[in-house]
Short mmCIF file of C-alpha atoms and ligand atoms in Angstrom, two decimals:
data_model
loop_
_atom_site.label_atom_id
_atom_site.label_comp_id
_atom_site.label_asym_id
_atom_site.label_seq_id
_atom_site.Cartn_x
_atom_site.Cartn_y
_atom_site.Cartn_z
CA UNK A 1 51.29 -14.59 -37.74
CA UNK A 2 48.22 -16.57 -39.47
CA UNK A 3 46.42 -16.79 -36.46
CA UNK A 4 46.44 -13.06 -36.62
CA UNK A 5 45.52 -12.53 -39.68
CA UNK A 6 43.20 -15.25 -40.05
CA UNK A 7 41.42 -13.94 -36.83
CA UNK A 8 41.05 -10.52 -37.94
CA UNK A 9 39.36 -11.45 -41.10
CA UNK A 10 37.09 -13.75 -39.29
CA UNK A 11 35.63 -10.87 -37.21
CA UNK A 12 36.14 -7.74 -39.13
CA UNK A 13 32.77 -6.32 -39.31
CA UNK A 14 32.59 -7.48 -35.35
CA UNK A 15 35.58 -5.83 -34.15
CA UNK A 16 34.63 -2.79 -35.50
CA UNK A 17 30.92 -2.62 -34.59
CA UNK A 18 32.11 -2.86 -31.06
CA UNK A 19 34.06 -0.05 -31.01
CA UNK A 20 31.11 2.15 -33.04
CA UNK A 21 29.07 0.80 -29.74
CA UNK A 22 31.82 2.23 -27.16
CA UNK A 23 32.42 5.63 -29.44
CA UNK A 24 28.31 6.16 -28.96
CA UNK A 25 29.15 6.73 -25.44
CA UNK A 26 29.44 10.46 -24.81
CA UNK A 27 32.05 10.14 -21.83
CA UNK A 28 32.99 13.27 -21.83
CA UNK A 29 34.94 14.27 -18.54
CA UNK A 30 35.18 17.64 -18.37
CA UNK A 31 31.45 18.35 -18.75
CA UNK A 32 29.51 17.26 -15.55
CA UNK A 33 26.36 16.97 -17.59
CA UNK A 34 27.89 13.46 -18.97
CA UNK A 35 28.37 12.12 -15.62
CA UNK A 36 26.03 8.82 -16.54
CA UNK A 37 27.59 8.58 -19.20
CA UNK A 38 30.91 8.45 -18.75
CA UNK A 39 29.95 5.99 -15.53
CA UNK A 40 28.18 3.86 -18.33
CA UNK A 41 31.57 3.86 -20.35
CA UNK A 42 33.31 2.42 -17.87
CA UNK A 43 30.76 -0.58 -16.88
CA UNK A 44 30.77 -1.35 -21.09
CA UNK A 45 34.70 -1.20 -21.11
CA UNK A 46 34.33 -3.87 -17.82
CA UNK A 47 32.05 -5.59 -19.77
CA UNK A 48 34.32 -6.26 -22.35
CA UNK A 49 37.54 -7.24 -20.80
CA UNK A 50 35.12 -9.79 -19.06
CA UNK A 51 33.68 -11.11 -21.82
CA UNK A 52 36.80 -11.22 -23.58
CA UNK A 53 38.47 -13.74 -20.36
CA UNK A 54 39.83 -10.98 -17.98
CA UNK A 55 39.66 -11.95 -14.81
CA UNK A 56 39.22 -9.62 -11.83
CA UNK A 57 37.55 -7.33 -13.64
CA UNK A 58 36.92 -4.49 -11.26
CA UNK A 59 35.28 -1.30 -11.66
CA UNK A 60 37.03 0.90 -9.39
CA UNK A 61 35.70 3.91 -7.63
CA UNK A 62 37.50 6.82 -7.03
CA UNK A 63 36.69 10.53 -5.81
CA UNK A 64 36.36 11.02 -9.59
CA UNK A 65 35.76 8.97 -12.19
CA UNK A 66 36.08 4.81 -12.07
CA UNK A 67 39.14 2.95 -13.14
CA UNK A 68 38.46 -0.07 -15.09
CA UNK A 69 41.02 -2.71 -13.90
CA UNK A 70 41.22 -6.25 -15.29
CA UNK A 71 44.16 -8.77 -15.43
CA UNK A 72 45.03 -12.20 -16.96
CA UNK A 73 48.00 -13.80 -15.10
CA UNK A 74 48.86 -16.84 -16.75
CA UNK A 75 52.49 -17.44 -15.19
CA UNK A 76 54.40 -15.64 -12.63
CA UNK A 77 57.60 -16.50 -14.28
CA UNK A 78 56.61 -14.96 -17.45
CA UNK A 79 56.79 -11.10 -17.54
CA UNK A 80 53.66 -9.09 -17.19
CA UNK A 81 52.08 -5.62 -19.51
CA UNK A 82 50.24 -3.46 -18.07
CA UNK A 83 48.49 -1.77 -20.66
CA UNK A 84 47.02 1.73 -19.95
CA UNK A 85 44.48 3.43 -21.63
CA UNK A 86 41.46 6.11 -21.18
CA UNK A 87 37.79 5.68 -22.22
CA UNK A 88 36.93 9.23 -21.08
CA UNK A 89 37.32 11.58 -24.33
CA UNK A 90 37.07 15.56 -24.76
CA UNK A 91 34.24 18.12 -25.03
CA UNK A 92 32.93 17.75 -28.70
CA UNK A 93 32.98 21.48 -29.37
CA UNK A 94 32.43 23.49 -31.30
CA UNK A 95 29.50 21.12 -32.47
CA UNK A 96 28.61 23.07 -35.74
CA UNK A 97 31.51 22.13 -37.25
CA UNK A 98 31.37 18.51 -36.94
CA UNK A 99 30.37 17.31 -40.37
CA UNK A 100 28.76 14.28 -38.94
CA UNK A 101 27.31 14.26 -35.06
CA UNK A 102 30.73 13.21 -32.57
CA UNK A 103 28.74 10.22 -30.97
CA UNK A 104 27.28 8.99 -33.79
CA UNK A 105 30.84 6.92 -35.88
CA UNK A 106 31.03 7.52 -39.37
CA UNK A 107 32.79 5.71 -42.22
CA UNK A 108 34.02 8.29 -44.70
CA UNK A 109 37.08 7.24 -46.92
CA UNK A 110 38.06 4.77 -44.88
CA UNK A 111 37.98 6.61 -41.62
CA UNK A 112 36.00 6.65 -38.17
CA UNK A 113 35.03 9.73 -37.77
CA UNK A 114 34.06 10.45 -34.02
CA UNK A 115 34.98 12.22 -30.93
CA UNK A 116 37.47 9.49 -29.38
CA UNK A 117 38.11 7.88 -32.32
CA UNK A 118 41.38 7.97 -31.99
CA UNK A 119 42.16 9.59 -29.05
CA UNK A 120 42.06 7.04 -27.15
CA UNK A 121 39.01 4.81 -27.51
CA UNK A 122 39.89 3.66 -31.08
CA UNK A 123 43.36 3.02 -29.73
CA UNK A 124 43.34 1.29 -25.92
CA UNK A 125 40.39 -0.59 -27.76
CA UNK A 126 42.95 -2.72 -29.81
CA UNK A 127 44.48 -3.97 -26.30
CA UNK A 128 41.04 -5.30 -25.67
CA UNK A 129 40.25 -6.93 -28.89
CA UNK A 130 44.32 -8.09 -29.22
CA UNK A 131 43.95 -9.85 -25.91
CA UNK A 132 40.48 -11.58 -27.12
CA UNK A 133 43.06 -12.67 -30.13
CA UNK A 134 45.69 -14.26 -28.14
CA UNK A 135 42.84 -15.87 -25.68
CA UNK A 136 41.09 -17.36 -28.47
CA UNK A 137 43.80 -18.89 -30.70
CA UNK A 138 45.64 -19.57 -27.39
CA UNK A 139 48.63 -17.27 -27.51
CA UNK A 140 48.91 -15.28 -25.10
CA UNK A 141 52.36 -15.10 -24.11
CA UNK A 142 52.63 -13.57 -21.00
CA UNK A 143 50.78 -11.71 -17.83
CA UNK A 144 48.44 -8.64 -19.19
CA UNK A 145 47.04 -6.27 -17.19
CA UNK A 146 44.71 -3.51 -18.07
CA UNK A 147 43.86 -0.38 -16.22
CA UNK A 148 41.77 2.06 -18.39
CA UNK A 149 40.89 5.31 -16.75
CA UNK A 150 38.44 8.15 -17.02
CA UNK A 151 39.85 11.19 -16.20
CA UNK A 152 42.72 11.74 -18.60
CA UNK A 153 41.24 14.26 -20.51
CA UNK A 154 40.85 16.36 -17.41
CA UNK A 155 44.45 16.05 -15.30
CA UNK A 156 44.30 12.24 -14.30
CA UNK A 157 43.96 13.25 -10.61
CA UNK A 158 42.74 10.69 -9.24
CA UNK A 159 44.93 8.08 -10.49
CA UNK A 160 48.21 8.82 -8.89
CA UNK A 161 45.88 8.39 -5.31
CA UNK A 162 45.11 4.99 -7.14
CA UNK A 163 48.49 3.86 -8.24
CA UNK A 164 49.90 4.59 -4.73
CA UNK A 165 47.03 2.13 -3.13
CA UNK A 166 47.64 -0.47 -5.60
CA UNK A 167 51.27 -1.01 -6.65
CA UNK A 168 50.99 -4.60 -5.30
CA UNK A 169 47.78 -5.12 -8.34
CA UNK A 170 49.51 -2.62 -10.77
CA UNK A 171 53.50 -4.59 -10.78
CA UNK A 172 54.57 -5.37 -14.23
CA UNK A 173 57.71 -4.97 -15.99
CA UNK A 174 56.42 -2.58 -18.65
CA UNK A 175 53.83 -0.20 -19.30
CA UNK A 176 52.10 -0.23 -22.84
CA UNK A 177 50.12 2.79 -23.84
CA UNK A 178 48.46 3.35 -27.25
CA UNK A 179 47.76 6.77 -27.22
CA UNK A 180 49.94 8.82 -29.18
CA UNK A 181 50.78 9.24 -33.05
CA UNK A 182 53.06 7.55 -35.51
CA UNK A 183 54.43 10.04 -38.56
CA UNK A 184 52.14 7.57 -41.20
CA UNK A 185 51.25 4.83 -42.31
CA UNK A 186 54.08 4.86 -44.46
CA UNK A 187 56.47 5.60 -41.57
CA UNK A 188 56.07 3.94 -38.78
CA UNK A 189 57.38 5.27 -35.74
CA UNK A 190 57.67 5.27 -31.84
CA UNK A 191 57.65 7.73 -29.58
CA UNK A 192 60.45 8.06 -27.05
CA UNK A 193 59.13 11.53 -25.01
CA UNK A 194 56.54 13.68 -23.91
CA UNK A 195 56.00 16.79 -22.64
CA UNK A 196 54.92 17.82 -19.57
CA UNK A 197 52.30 20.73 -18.93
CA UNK A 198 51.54 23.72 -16.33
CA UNK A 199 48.56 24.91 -17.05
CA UNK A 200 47.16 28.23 -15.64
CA UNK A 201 44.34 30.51 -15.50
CA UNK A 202 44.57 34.20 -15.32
CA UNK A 203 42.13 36.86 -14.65
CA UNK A 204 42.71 40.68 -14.79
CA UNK A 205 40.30 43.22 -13.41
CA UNK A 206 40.43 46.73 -13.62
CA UNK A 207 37.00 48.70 -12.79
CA UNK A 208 34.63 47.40 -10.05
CA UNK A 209 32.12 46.49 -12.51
CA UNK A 210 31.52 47.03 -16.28
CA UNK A 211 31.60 50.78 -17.82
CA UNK A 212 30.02 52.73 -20.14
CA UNK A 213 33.02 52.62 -23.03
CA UNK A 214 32.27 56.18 -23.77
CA UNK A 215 31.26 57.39 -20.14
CA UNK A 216 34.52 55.96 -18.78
CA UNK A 217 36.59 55.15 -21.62
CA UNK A 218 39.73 56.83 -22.05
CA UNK A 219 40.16 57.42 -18.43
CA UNK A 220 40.40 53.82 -16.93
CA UNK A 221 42.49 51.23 -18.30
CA UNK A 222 40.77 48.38 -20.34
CA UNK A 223 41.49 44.63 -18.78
CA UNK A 224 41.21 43.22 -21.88
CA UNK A 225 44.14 45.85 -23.29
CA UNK A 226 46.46 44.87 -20.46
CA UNK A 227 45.67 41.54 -20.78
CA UNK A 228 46.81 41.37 -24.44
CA UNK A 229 49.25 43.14 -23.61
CA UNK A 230 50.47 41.21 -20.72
CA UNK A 231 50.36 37.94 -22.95
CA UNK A 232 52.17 39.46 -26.02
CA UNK A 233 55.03 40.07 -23.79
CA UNK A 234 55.72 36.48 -22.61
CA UNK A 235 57.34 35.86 -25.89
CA UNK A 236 60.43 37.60 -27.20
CA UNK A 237 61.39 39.02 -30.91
CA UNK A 238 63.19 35.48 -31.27
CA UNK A 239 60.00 33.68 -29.81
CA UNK A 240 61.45 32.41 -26.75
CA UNK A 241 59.81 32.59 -23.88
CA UNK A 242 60.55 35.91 -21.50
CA UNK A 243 59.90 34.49 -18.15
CA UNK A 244 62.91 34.16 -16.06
CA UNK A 245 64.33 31.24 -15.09
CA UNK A 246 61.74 29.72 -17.80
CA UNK A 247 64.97 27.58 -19.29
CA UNK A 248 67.14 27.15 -16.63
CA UNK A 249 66.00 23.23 -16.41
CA UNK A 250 65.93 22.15 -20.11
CA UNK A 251 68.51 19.47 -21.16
CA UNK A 252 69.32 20.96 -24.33
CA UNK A 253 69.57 18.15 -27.03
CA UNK A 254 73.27 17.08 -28.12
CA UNK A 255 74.39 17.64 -31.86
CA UNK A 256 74.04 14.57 -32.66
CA UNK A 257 70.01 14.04 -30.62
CA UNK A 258 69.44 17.05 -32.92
CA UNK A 259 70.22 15.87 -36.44
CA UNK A 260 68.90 12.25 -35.17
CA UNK A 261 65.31 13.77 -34.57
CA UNK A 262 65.45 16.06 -37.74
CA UNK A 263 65.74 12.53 -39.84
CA UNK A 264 62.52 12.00 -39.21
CA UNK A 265 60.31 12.33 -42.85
CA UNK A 266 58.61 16.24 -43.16
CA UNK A 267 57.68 18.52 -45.52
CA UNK A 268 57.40 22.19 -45.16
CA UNK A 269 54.87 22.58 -47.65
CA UNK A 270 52.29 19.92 -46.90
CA UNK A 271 52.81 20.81 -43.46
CA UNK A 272 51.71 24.47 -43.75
CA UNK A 273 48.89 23.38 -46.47
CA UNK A 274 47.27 21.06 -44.33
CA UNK A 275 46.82 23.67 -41.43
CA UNK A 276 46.02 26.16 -43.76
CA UNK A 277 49.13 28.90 -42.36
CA UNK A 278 51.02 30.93 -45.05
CA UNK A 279 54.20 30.91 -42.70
CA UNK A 280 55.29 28.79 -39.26
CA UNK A 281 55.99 30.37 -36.49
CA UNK A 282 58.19 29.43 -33.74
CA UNK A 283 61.20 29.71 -31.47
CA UNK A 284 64.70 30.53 -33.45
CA UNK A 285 67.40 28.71 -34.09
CA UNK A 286 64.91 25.38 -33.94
CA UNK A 287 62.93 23.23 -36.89
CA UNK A 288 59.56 22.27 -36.24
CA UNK A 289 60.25 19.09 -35.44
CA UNK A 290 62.26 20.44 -32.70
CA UNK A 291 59.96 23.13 -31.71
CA UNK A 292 57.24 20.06 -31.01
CA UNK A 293 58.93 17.75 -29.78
CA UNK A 294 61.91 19.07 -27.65
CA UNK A 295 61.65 22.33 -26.91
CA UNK A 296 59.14 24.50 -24.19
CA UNK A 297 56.01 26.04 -25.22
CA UNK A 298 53.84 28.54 -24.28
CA UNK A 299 50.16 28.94 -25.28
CA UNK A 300 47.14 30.67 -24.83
CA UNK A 301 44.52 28.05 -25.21
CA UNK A 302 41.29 30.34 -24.19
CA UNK A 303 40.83 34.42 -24.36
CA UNK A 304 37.51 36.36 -23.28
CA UNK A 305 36.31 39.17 -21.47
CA UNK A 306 33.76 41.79 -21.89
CA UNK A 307 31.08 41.68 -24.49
CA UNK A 308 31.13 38.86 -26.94
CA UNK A 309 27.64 38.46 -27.82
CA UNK A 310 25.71 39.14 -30.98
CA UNK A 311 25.99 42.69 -32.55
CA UNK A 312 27.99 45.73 -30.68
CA UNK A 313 27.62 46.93 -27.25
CA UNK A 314 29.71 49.65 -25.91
CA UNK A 315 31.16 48.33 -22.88
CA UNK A 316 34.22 48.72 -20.89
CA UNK A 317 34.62 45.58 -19.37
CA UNK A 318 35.71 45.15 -15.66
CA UNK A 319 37.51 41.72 -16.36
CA UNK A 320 39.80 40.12 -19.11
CA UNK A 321 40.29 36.14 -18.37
CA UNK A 322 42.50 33.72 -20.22
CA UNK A 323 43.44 29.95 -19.78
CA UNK A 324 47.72 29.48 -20.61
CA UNK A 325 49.18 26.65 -20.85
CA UNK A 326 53.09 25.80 -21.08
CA UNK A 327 54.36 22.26 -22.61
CA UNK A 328 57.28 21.47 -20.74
CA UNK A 329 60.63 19.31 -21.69
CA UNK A 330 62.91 17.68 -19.51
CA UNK A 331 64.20 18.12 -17.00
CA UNK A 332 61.63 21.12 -15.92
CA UNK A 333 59.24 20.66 -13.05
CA UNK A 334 55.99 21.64 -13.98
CA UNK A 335 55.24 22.87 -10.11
CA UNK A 336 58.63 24.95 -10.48
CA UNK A 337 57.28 26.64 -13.81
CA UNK A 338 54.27 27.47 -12.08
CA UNK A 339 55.85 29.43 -10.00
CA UNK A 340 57.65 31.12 -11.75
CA UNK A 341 54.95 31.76 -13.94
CA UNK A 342 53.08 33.12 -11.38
CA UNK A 343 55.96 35.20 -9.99
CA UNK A 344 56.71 37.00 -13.46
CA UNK A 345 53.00 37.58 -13.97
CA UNK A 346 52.27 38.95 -11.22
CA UNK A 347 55.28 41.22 -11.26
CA UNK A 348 54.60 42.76 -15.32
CA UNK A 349 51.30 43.44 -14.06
CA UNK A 350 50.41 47.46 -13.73
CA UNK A 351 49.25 49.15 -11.22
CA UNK A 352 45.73 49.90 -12.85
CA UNK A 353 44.71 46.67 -12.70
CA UNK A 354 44.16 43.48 -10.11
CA UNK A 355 45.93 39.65 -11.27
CA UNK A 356 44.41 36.60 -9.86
CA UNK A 357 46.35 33.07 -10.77
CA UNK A 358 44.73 29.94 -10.23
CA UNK A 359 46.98 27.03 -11.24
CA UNK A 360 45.08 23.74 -12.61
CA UNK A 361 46.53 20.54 -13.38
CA UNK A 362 50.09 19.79 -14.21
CA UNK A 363 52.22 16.87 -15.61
CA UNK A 364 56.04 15.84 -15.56
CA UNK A 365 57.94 15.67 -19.16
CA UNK A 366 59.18 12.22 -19.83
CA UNK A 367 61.69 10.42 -22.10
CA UNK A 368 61.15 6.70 -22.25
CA UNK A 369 64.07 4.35 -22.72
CA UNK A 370 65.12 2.73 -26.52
CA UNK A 371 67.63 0.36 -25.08
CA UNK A 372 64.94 -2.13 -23.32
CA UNK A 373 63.35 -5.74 -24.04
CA UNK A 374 60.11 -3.53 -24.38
CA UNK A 375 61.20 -1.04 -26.44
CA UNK A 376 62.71 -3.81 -29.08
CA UNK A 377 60.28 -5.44 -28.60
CA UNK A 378 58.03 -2.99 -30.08
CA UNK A 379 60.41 -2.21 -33.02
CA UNK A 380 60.31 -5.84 -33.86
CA UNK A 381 56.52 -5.99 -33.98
CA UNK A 382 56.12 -3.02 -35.97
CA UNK A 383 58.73 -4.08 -38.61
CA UNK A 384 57.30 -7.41 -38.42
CA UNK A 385 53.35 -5.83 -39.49
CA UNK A 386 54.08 -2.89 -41.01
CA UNK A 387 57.21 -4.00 -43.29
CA UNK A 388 59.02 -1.35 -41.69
CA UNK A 389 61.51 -0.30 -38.79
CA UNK A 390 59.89 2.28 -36.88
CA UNK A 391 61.60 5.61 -36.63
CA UNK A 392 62.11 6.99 -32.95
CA UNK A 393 60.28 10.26 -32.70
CA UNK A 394 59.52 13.35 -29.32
CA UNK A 395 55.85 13.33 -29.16
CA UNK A 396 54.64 16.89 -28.17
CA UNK A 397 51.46 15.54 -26.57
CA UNK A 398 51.26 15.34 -22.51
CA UNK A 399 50.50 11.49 -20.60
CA UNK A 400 51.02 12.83 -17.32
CA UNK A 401 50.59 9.58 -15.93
CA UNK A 402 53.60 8.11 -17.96
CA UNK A 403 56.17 10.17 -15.28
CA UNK A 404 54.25 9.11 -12.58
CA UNK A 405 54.61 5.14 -13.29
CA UNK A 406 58.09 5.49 -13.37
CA UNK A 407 58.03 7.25 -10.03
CA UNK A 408 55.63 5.41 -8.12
CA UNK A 409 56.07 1.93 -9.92
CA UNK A 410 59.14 2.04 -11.38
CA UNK A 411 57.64 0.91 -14.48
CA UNK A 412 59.04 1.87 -17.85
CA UNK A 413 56.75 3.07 -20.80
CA UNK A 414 56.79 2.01 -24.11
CA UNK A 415 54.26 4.39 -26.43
CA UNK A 416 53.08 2.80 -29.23
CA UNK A 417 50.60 5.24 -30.58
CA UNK A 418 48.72 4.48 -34.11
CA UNK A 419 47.29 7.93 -34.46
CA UNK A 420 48.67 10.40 -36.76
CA UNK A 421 48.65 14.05 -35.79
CA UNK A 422 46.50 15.12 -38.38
CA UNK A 423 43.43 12.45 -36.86
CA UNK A 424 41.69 16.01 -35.28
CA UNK A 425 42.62 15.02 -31.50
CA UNK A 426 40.52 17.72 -29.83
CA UNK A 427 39.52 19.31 -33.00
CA UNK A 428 36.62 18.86 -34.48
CA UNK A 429 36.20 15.71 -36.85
CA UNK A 430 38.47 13.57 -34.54
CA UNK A 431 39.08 10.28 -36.82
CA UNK A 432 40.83 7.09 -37.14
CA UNK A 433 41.78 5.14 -40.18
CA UNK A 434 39.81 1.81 -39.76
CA UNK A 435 43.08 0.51 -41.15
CA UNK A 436 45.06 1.94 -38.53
CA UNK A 437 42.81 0.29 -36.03
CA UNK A 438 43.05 -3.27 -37.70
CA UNK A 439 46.63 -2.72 -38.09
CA UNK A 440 46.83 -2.38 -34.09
CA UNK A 441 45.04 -4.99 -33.43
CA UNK A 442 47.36 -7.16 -35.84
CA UNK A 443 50.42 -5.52 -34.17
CA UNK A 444 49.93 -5.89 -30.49
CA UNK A 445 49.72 -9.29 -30.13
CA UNK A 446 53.28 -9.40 -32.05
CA UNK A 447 54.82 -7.05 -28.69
CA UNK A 448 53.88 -9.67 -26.58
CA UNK A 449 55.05 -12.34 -28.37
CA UNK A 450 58.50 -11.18 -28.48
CA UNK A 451 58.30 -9.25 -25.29
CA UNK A 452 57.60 -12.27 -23.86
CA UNK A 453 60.18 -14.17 -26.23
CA UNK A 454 63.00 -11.68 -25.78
CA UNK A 455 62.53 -11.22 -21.89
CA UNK A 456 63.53 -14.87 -21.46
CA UNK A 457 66.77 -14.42 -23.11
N1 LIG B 1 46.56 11.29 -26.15
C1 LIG B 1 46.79 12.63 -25.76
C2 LIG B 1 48.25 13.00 -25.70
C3 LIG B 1 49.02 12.86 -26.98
C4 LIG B 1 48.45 13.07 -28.22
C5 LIG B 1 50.35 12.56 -26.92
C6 LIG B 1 49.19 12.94 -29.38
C7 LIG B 1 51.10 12.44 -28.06
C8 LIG B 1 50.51 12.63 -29.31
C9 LIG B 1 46.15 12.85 -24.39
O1 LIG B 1 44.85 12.34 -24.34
C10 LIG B 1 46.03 14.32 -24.15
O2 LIG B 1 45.31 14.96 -24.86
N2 LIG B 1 46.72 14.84 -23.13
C11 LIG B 1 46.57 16.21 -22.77
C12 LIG B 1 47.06 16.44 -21.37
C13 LIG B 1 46.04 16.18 -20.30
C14 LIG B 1 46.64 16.49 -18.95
C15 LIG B 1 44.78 16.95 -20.51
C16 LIG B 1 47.40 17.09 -23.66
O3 LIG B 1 48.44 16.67 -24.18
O4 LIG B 1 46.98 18.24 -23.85
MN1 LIG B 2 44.74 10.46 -25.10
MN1 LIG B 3 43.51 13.85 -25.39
#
């Protein structure tokens, strides 16, 4: 443990003007305007694995965006990590309400604020700089291999093509992803699940092209109406969602799942204060903690149609558009709610209007085992940093590659996020404690000691 420590304070300053240089990358994926950029992300993270002793470092093309692979194999008889990561991040927008420009890191109280801070170049960043640990002081304790991609952010769809072409490179006997959230600092915890997603996009037209609202109002029916009106109807009085067939895959929890997940620390009040909501909102019968981490959601994520520039103009508008996306829990297939999405929509639709349904990327729930080397493993590490035994905990989140590991490698995932939920992931003023980040970096190289140690038993 004082080779940690003693490591960390000897490059403080470093370890975090590193990342500061890979959060000044704008990789943004969705956005083909970054392209360079992102392309430039991936040759820095390369850079870095390499300098830190990875060997086969290997930026990997794909129809997409690169994969950065690197591996150190010190010992076939020892086990091997793979750690997975992503150094592409999301749009920055809406820019005006960044306090401080997303690509340029800021230190306020003690936090990095930055688009990616946290999400996930703050966090697959402490795998880098926890390996340059163990390689320095000479501890590495097992076989690591990294694979850090750039289209997470935007439906990972090139990576299952990737994983199938490589399982010889990719075999290891655990996965290790830092990418989701722990309750606090306070309360360490792991998370044991993650949703899946469908995610749709709808549009609704009614006239052949946009009306004078007083000319032709009144007599033809208003996309944007039905649309709201279409929407409004997927839920219920009770909030559950009135698609048919929408539940007939959940694994409800058991009694005793239930009250285990609702021991988790929360308060009602600082809860609603922090968001800024008078009331909650969700599906009856269920406490938040349920409602994000076990049960199915639906959202509406985007909304537009007709006019929505400055000032009025009078305008019927000839399409309504909106982007929905459901969180999924297992054991639903998100292909099967698709459909069925599709289905219902298409049949509540009325006859004044047209519904087109264009289905975009998708991702399998998960629930990760708590009964493995790796996942002790991780318990042990955390208790061992953070004074603490981590708390199990359903992430609500989506890491659609997590399901597909387990089905094309047969890996196992063990998420051991840093984040908290209230770091801005997506939001504007995405941040990550600088503590946090020196606390991974302390608490990584702890997993593979006794992943290593306990495997041998
Ligand atoms: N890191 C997040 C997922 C996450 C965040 C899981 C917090 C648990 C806690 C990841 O980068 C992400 O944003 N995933 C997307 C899905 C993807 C297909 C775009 C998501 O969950 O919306
Ligand atoms: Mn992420
Ligand atoms: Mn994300």
């Amino acid at each position: 443990m004082d080779h940690i420590k003693q490591f960390i304070d000897a490059n403080k300053q470093r370890l975090l003007d590193e990342l500061f240089e890979l959060l000044r990358f704008p990789s943004v994926s969705a956005d083909p305007k970054y392209k360079d950029d992102v392309l430039n992300t991936a040759q820095y993270v390369a850079k870095k694995l390499r300098e830190c002793g990875a060997d086969n470092v290997e930026v990997c093309p794909t129809a997409g965006y690169p994969i950065v692979y690197g591996e150190k194999l010190i010992d076939p008889a020892k086990p091997t990590v793979l750690v997975y990561g992503h150094y592409d991040v999301q749009p920055p927008d809406p820019l005006e309400l960044w306090h401080t420009p997303p690509f340029e890191p800021t230190v306020r109280d003690g936090k990095i604020f930055a688009r990616g801070a946290c999400d996930d170049k703050g966090q697959f960043y402490m795998h880098v700089k926890a390996f340059e640990l163990m390689m320095q002081t000479d501890t590495l304790p097992c076989n690591i291999k990294f694979m850090i991609e750039g289209e997470e952010e935007v439906g990972s769809n090139n990576l299952g093509i990737f994983v199938k072409a490589n399982k010889e490179r990719l075999k290891a006997d655990v996965v290790l992803i830092s990418d989701t959230s722990m309750i606090s600092m306070e309360t360490p915890s792991l998370e044991t699940g993650l949703r899946g997603l469908s995610y749709i996009e709808v549009e609704v037209t009614g006239p052949n092209r946009d009306l004078h609202s007083g000319v032709y109002g009144g007599a033809v029916a208003n996309p944007a109406t039905i649309l709201a009106k279409m929407i409004a109807s997927l839920h219920d009085e009770n909030n559950h969602i009135a698609i048919p067939g929408f539940y007939d895959d959940v694994i409800n929890l058991t009694d005793a799942e239930r009250k285990a997940i609702n021991q988790a620390p929360y308060n009602e009040q600082e809860y609603k204060d922090d968001l800024g909501v008078n009331e909650l909102w969700g599906e009856k019968g269920y406490s938040t903690i349920e409602r994000t981490g076990t049960r199915p959601t639906l959202e509406v994520n985007g909304i537009w149609g007709g006019y929505i520039g400055e000032g009025a103009k009078t305008v019927l508008p000839s399409k309504a558009n909106a982007k929905i996306s459901m969180r999924l829990v297992p054991n639903q297939s998100s292909d099967k709610i698709t459909e069925l999405f599709t289905k219902h929509f298409e049949s509540i639709a009325p006859p004044y209007i047209k519904v087109k349904i264009t289905p975009h990327h998708g991702g399998e729930p998960v629930v990760t085992p708590t009964d493995s080397v790796a996942f002790r493993a991780a318990e042990k590490a955390i208790t061992e940093s953070f004074g603490k035994a981590p708390i199990p905990t359903r992430g609500g989140g989506s890491i659609p590659i997590v399901a597909l590991f387990e089905a094309e490698l047969g890996i196992k995932t063990v998420l051991m996020g840093f984040g908290l939920d209230s770091d801005n992931l997506h939001s504007p003023n995405e941040k990550y404690d600088i503590f946090n980040y020196y606390k991974g970096i302390e608490t990584l190289p702890l997993f593979h000691k006794y992943f290593a140690e306990l495997s041998a038993k």
